[in-house]
Amino acid sequence: MLLGLPTELIHHVLGMLPRHSIAKLSLVSKASYYTCLPVLYSHLQLGLRIPIQQLDVGLTRNLYLKDIVERYTRTLTIICRQGTGYSLTKDLKTLLSKLTSIHTLIFVDFDALPVENVRQLAAVLPLVESIQFRYCHLIVSSSHRMSTHLRPAMLLTARSLQPQLQSSSEHIFQKTTCLTLFWTDFSEPAILELFCALPRLLCANLGANHNRTFTANDYAVSVLGRNCPDITSLSVSLQQVREESLCNLIACFGRQLRDLSIRCDTPRTLDVIAAHASQIKHLSVRAVPSVPTQDTHFQQRRTPMDQLENESPEETPETIEKRSQNNMVEILHRCQGLVQLEMIAWRTQEIPSIVWEAIKAVAQRRQGRDLKVQLEIDEPKAKRKTDLIKKRGSPRMRSLYNVADIPPASDDGVSWLYPLNSRRYRHQDQGVPIKNLKRKQSLSRNITLRIEELQEIRKQLIPLRANVDTSLL
């Protein structure tokens, strides 16, 4: 019955199954083999030499399999399960020349992956649009390491490599627009060589890592803007990165940024976002926890100048909270195209009151709409149950809608719904004014503002801005 369905529906169903189930189904009959082959080979995972050699031989002998791979294989995952990165990339050279339709290239578990070997794939895989590195360690080639070892007086640093890499036009991914680093370490020459091979990059996701080179993460953020000037989507989760480097990177991309996910050390980061990234649509700001964590490696390696830059003795915690609120309001005012704002791990007292007011107004509107719909649905049932209670006098019969679920009215005549719809605190905070509630809870919050909350904030900002302008006149 499954094979009697249209091919598109069969492929859609098979796409929801695990790979081993698709492989077993392809062995049932000849018809199922030809039906399952496009889905089975849409994503290749290679890591051992024998399967790589078998696939190479199969593509040479089986012309139908070769046609399927050329038409449907779009994702290639290379897992280092045997040998080192040098030997694995060498074994794949003959096979990759037959996989000309790869759009996504993923490297996993490479203890030592030379970036030069990755650059050489640009000539073999010209259609690659996305490159991902997961649990890898990017290094420079052996010739670079040898020259560094033999000439200690003239160290081959990343800054000396930059003119050579930028001038060379070979081995460049012309169509690659997305780069993802997930728990991947690198050295300064390696990350520079990688960025120089991706001049058309539009999306960069620099995830966290355990980099053994202390200055490599900060250097990666510093050189990203110079080598990849067209980036519109940026996500930086790297540790050991100075706030000055992050601010310079945001100012470098400026109005072309559409998606931004970044850490906020001080209110200065918010000020730079409001001043330069006014065309942003999706913004995610992660606040630094106020309580120091167990990992003090970065704090121990900080210089006295960095401490003076980030910890100004003139600013008190109250001043920093006030600046954070004002800068966030400035972002909400200037970024008119913003459709989603995430505030991750923000303390309650640092969130502007206008955000709480918008959340409260939208929550009350939604509650009213849900209540109206629920009453329209339950009104006939509740009427029948009420008639039964009056007729039989049974105290156990209750209506489906419990009136006790509606929060009581607050002092200003409006029923209060706790922000973020948290059931755990709703029974404690019913009827509490919003100012008292905001000071009462000093925990960290994760808040996501979407288009409805942002429109409510903009409506409240218009009279505020008008009053400020008239006061200045």
XYZ file of C-alpha atoms in Angstrom:
473
model
C 0.000 0.000 0.000
C 2.863 2.386 0.727
C 4.439 1.910 -2.695
C 1.083 2.675 -4.328
C 1.174 6.296 -3.153
C 2.608 9.112 -5.299
C 6.378 9.433 -5.188
C 6.295 12.825 -3.465
C 4.154 11.489 -0.610
C 6.374 8.418 -0.215
C 9.491 10.572 0.027
C 7.765 12.826 2.574
C 6.849 9.823 4.739
C 10.312 8.270 4.418
C 11.890 11.560 5.458
C 10.345 11.118 8.918
C 11.885 7.661 9.444
C 15.378 6.924 10.804
C 18.048 5.905 8.307
C 18.262 2.280 9.432
C 14.504 1.846 8.849
C 14.799 3.278 5.335
C 17.733 0.946 4.652
C 15.697 -2.101 5.748
C 12.711 -0.980 3.684
C 14.895 -0.626 0.585
C 15.799 -4.349 0.827
C 12.183 -5.563 0.706
C 11.806 -5.566 -3.061
C 13.199 -4.091 -6.235
C 10.442 -1.479 -6.364
C 11.102 -0.373 -2.780
C 14.836 -0.185 -3.564
C 14.314 2.288 -6.385
C 11.791 4.249 -4.298
C 13.897 4.536 -1.119
C 17.239 5.222 -2.787
C 16.736 9.006 -3.311
C 15.809 9.513 0.375
C 18.512 7.179 1.656
C 21.259 8.970 -0.254
C 20.021 12.521 0.309
C 22.378 12.756 3.312
C 25.674 10.867 3.285
C 27.663 10.169 6.459
C 31.211 8.984 5.801
C 33.876 8.191 8.351
C 35.514 4.801 7.679
C 37.835 3.922 4.829
C 36.131 0.705 3.729
C 32.636 2.275 3.251
C 34.257 5.173 1.408
C 36.043 2.802 -0.960
C 32.884 0.704 -1.429
C 30.825 3.773 -2.289
C 33.496 4.903 -4.743
C 33.407 1.530 -6.495
C 29.589 1.466 -6.446
C 29.341 4.864 -8.118
C 31.703 3.633 -10.837
C 29.818 0.382 -11.595
C 26.186 1.323 -10.885
C 25.113 4.120 -13.217
C 21.665 4.394 -11.611
C 23.227 4.942 -8.184
C 25.562 7.523 -9.678
C 22.587 9.386 -11.178
C 20.706 9.281 -7.846
C 23.707 10.665 -5.963
C 24.215 13.465 -8.469
C 20.525 14.477 -8.337
C 19.508 13.999 -4.682
C 22.598 14.095 -2.457
C 22.686 17.544 -0.879
C 24.274 17.038 2.567
C 27.613 15.391 3.325
C 28.813 14.683 6.870
C 32.456 13.668 7.293
C 33.117 12.049 10.687
C 36.678 11.336 11.790
C 36.271 7.798 13.151
C 39.483 6.277 11.833
C 42.920 7.805 11.516
C 43.537 11.539 11.490
C 42.127 14.398 9.516
C 45.031 14.231 7.074
C 44.378 10.624 5.992
C 40.580 10.951 5.880
C 40.548 13.992 3.623
C 43.104 12.243 1.403
C 40.855 9.167 1.030
C 37.894 11.360 0.092
C 39.570 13.176 -2.791
C 38.528 10.701 -5.500
C 35.020 10.224 -4.088
C 34.187 13.909 -3.666
C 34.855 14.545 -7.340
C 31.689 12.478 -8.032
C 29.531 14.309 -5.452
C 29.152 17.548 -7.339
C 25.718 18.558 -5.944
C 26.643 18.905 -2.265
C 25.110 22.035 -0.693
C 25.872 21.398 3.003
C 29.256 20.192 4.240
C 29.672 19.069 7.887
C 32.891 18.083 9.686
C 32.586 16.175 12.985
C 35.158 15.007 15.593
C 38.382 16.074 13.902
C 41.211 16.325 16.418
C 43.440 18.072 13.884
C 41.819 19.385 10.710
C 44.070 21.515 8.490
C 42.174 24.444 7.030
C 44.199 24.098 3.844
C 42.555 20.703 3.251
C 39.151 22.317 3.669
C 40.072 25.070 1.224
C 41.036 22.472 -1.383
C 37.445 21.174 -1.360
C 36.303 24.452 -2.923
C 37.544 23.254 -6.307
C 35.845 19.837 -5.918
C 32.540 21.019 -4.371
C 31.677 24.310 -6.088
C 28.003 24.377 -4.964
C 28.553 24.274 -1.196
C 26.339 26.866 0.523
C 26.790 25.935 4.193
C 29.827 24.663 6.130
C 29.620 23.367 9.693
C 32.359 22.311 12.111
C 31.298 20.276 15.162
C 33.712 19.218 17.894
C 36.749 19.924 15.696
C 40.140 21.535 16.107
C 41.195 23.693 13.175
C 44.915 24.020 12.563
C 47.218 25.331 9.855
C 49.059 23.024 7.485
C 52.212 21.170 8.484
C 54.423 23.458 6.381
C 53.267 26.469 8.395
C 53.955 24.697 11.664
C 57.402 23.624 10.464
C 58.361 27.130 9.438
C 57.229 28.424 12.818
C 59.336 25.822 14.579
C 62.485 26.441 12.533
C 62.355 30.231 12.605
C 61.543 31.375 16.144
C 62.809 34.877 15.424
C 60.287 35.339 12.597
C 57.145 33.669 13.896
C 54.492 33.002 11.271
C 51.591 34.711 12.964
C 48.093 35.269 11.657
C 48.819 38.911 10.917
C 51.750 37.999 8.632
C 49.573 35.440 6.822
C 46.701 37.826 6.141
C 48.072 39.657 3.043
C 49.064 36.358 1.401
C 45.667 34.743 2.014
C 43.673 37.737 0.845
C 45.688 38.080 -2.368
C 45.317 34.404 -3.354
C 42.061 33.754 -5.224
C 42.334 29.953 -5.524
C 40.507 27.545 -3.222
C 37.748 29.992 -2.303
C 34.137 28.954 -1.672
C 32.321 31.285 -4.033
C 28.745 30.248 -3.087
C 29.144 29.541 0.628
C 26.967 31.922 2.631
C 26.636 30.181 6.026
C 29.296 29.125 8.559
C 28.659 27.354 11.872
C 31.259 26.603 14.546
C 29.939 24.337 17.320
C 32.407 23.516 20.125
C 35.260 23.952 17.683
C 38.711 25.187 18.696
C 41.101 27.011 16.404
C 44.307 28.992 16.321
C 44.696 32.529 15.002
C 46.264 31.505 11.641
C 43.625 28.770 11.185
C 40.593 31.024 11.727
C 42.084 33.715 9.504
C 42.694 31.207 6.723
C 39.107 29.961 7.070
C 37.570 33.457 6.906
C 39.674 34.319 3.851
C 38.217 31.271 2.086
C 34.637 32.519 2.694
C 34.419 36.016 1.176
C 30.674 35.684 0.325
C 29.615 34.807 3.870
C 26.187 36.122 4.936
C 25.463 34.121 8.121
C 28.066 33.432 10.815
C 27.274 31.381 13.916
C 30.312 31.312 16.226
C 29.356 28.928 19.026
C 31.051 28.368 22.354
C 34.236 26.307 22.587
C 37.092 25.271 24.899
C 39.830 27.100 23.046
C 43.311 26.444 24.390
C 44.653 29.568 22.681
C 43.569 32.399 24.954
C 43.509 35.219 22.381
C 42.135 33.234 19.421
C 38.438 33.883 20.084
C 38.907 37.628 20.414
C 41.064 37.649 17.299
C 38.371 35.762 15.347
C 35.802 38.437 16.193
C 38.263 41.182 15.254
C 39.105 39.837 11.765
C 35.602 38.665 10.840
C 34.464 42.097 9.711
C 37.528 42.686 7.519
C 37.368 39.359 5.655
C 33.576 38.783 5.479
C 32.046 42.234 4.921
C 28.623 41.074 3.665
C 27.333 39.381 6.838
C 23.674 40.062 7.652
C 23.095 37.371 10.328
C 25.510 37.141 13.255
C 25.547 34.987 16.377
C 28.529 35.135 18.760
C 28.695 32.822 21.784
C 32.477 32.635 22.094
C 34.055 33.100 25.489
C 37.137 35.234 26.186
C 36.000 37.994 23.846
C 36.379 41.630 24.852
C 33.364 43.898 24.720
C 35.316 46.372 22.625
C 35.762 43.743 19.897
C 32.038 42.948 19.896
C 31.097 46.622 19.691
C 33.528 47.234 16.833
C 32.089 44.254 14.951
C 28.514 45.549 15.336
C 29.581 49.010 14.207
C 31.417 47.477 11.224
C 28.327 45.684 9.877
C 25.958 48.452 10.970
C 22.651 48.818 9.131
C 23.088 45.644 7.062
C 22.524 43.413 10.111
C 19.127 41.686 10.172
C 19.665 38.964 12.804
C 21.903 39.427 15.842
C 22.537 37.212 18.871
C 25.206 38.539 21.187
C 26.354 38.813 24.787
C 25.865 42.036 26.716
C 28.623 42.780 29.243
C 27.709 46.399 29.941
C 25.115 48.916 28.659
C 27.675 50.047 26.088
C 26.774 47.063 23.880
C 23.129 48.131 23.843
C 24.161 51.680 22.998
C 26.167 50.479 19.978
C 23.257 48.322 18.759
C 20.857 51.267 18.977
C 23.300 53.593 17.201
C 24.380 51.348 14.302
C 22.056 48.325 13.846
C 18.810 50.221 13.287
C 17.560 47.834 10.528
C 17.696 44.727 12.665
C 14.673 42.370 12.717
C 15.596 39.586 15.157
C 17.636 40.500 18.234
C 18.766 38.224 21.065
C 20.696 39.780 23.970
C 22.239 37.511 26.600
C 23.024 39.246 29.871
C 26.109 38.344 31.896
C 25.133 36.785 35.265
C 25.706 39.050 38.233
C 26.883 36.141 40.401
C 30.443 35.029 39.509
C 30.674 31.491 38.143
C 33.193 28.786 38.960
C 35.079 29.309 35.700
C 37.456 32.144 36.586
C 40.035 31.402 33.878
C 39.093 34.458 31.858
C 39.026 36.692 34.943
C 42.482 35.535 36.014
C 43.964 36.269 32.594
C 42.456 39.745 32.326
C 44.838 42.664 32.296
C 44.446 45.699 34.583
C 43.482 47.788 31.548
C 40.591 45.408 30.747
C 39.394 45.639 34.323
C 39.391 49.421 34.152
C 37.447 49.351 30.888
C 34.710 47.004 32.155
C 34.537 47.986 35.814
C 34.297 51.712 36.163
C 34.484 52.785 39.831
C 32.197 55.759 39.187
C 29.190 53.621 38.246
C 27.071 52.005 40.904
C 24.746 49.020 40.307
C 21.770 51.377 40.286
C 23.420 53.518 37.602
C 24.157 50.475 35.456
C 20.551 49.284 35.790
C 19.283 52.718 34.753
C 21.596 52.821 31.737
C 20.520 49.324 30.664
C 16.866 50.332 30.815
C 17.426 53.550 28.850
C 19.544 51.838 26.176
C 17.000 49.058 25.724
C 14.231 51.640 25.320
C 16.433 53.388 22.737
C 16.746 50.116 20.802
C 12.971 49.671 20.864
C 12.544 53.226 19.592
C 15.147 53.242 16.808
C 14.769 49.680 15.486
C 11.336 50.124 13.920
C 11.645 46.933 11.850
C 12.171 44.733 14.911
C 9.816 41.728 14.884
C 11.331 39.642 17.703
C 13.379 40.560 20.763
C 14.816 38.024 23.211
C 16.188 39.130 26.568
C 17.962 36.108 28.042
C 18.989 35.904 31.719
C 18.086 39.534 32.414
C 17.495 40.562 35.991
C 14.004 41.831 36.633
C 15.128 45.270 37.822
C 17.084 45.822 34.579
C 14.067 45.254 32.326
C 12.356 48.565 31.424
C 8.941 49.183 32.901
C 7.523 49.859 29.438
C 8.277 46.217 28.566
C 6.344 45.003 31.603
C 3.441 47.280 30.705
C 3.346 45.931 27.139
C 3.468 42.315 28.339
C 0.652 43.024 30.775
C -1.531 44.719 28.141
C -1.036 41.976 25.565
C -1.632 39.246 28.166
C -4.897 40.869 29.223
C -6.048 41.134 25.600
C -5.231 37.505 24.969
C -6.931 36.498 28.186
C -10.041 38.407 27.167
C -10.096 36.789 23.718
C -9.585 33.313 25.178
C -12.262 33.945 27.796
C -14.735 35.104 25.150
C -14.096 32.074 22.953
C -14.286 29.717 25.912
C -17.559 31.195 27.097
C -19.037 30.912 23.603
C -18.096 27.241 23.525
C -19.065 26.363 27.082
C -22.234 28.430 27.417
C -24.626 25.724 26.126
C -22.935 23.031 28.217
C -22.889 25.203 31.324
C -26.580 26.012 30.895
C -27.502 22.351 30.651
C -25.438 21.497 33.737
C -27.013 24.390 35.664
C -30.465 23.085 34.792
C -29.448 19.627 36.036
C -28.148 21.078 39.307
C -31.410 22.983 39.874
C -33.459 19.939 38.968
C -31.567 17.278 40.959
C -29.947 19.470 43.598
C -26.611 17.635 43.309
C -23.676 19.648 44.732
C -21.154 17.582 42.755
C -22.278 18.938 39.379
C -20.136 21.929 38.345
C -19.768 23.907 35.191
C -16.847 23.249 32.872
C -15.570 26.798 33.258
C -14.271 27.644 36.706
C -14.823 31.301 37.549
C -12.166 31.090 40.277
C -9.479 30.877 37.596
C -9.970 34.576 36.728
C -7.470 36.740 38.681
C -9.051 39.338 40.981
C -8.992 43.006 40.046
C -6.036 45.081 41.185
C -6.040 48.547 42.700
C -6.229 50.265 39.327
C -9.347 48.287 38.370
C -7.549 45.982 35.934
C -7.080 42.283 36.643
C -3.392 41.379 36.891
C -1.830 38.533 34.923
C 1.756 37.654 35.832
C 4.278 38.286 33.033
C 5.440 35.215 31.070
C 2.249 33.419 32.215
C 4.021 31.643 35.082
C 1.552 29.502 37.035
C 3.980 29.070 39.912
C 3.893 32.758 40.871
C 0.391 33.675 39.722
C -1.265 32.854 43.021
C 1.305 34.946 44.920
C 1.214 38.087 42.784
C -2.494 38.613 42.132
C -3.424 42.213 42.744
C 0.195 43.383 43.294
C 0.998 46.687 41.529
C 3.536 46.344 38.747
C 6.221 48.473 40.453
C 6.086 46.462 43.647
C 6.132 43.234 41.692
C 9.167 44.272 39.682
C 11.166 45.099 42.803
C 9.838 42.120 44.682
C 11.189 39.549 42.222
C 14.956 40.013 41.599
C 15.413 36.769 39.688
C 16.703 36.402 36.144
C 14.089 36.217 33.413
C 13.972 35.074 29.808
C 11.576 37.288 27.881
C 10.584 36.967 24.231
C 8.784 39.929 22.693
C 7.076 39.314 19.375
C 5.274 41.572 16.974
C 2.192 42.130 19.172
C 4.206 43.173 22.248
C 6.541 45.319 20.139
C 3.625 47.163 18.566
C 2.217 47.857 22.027
C 5.593 49.250 23.116
C 5.787 51.516 20.057
C 2.321 52.901 20.813
C 3.481 53.769 24.319
C 6.763 55.271 23.098
C 5.098 57.794 20.761
C 3.590 60.019 23.511
C 6.735 59.634 25.629
C 8.944 60.877 22.794
C 6.547 63.717 22.069
C 6.699 64.869 25.696
C 10.498 64.735 25.659
C 10.688 66.811 22.472
C 8.315 69.481 23.836
C 10.228 69.678 27.100
C 13.464 70.259 25.176
C 11.858 73.107 23.239
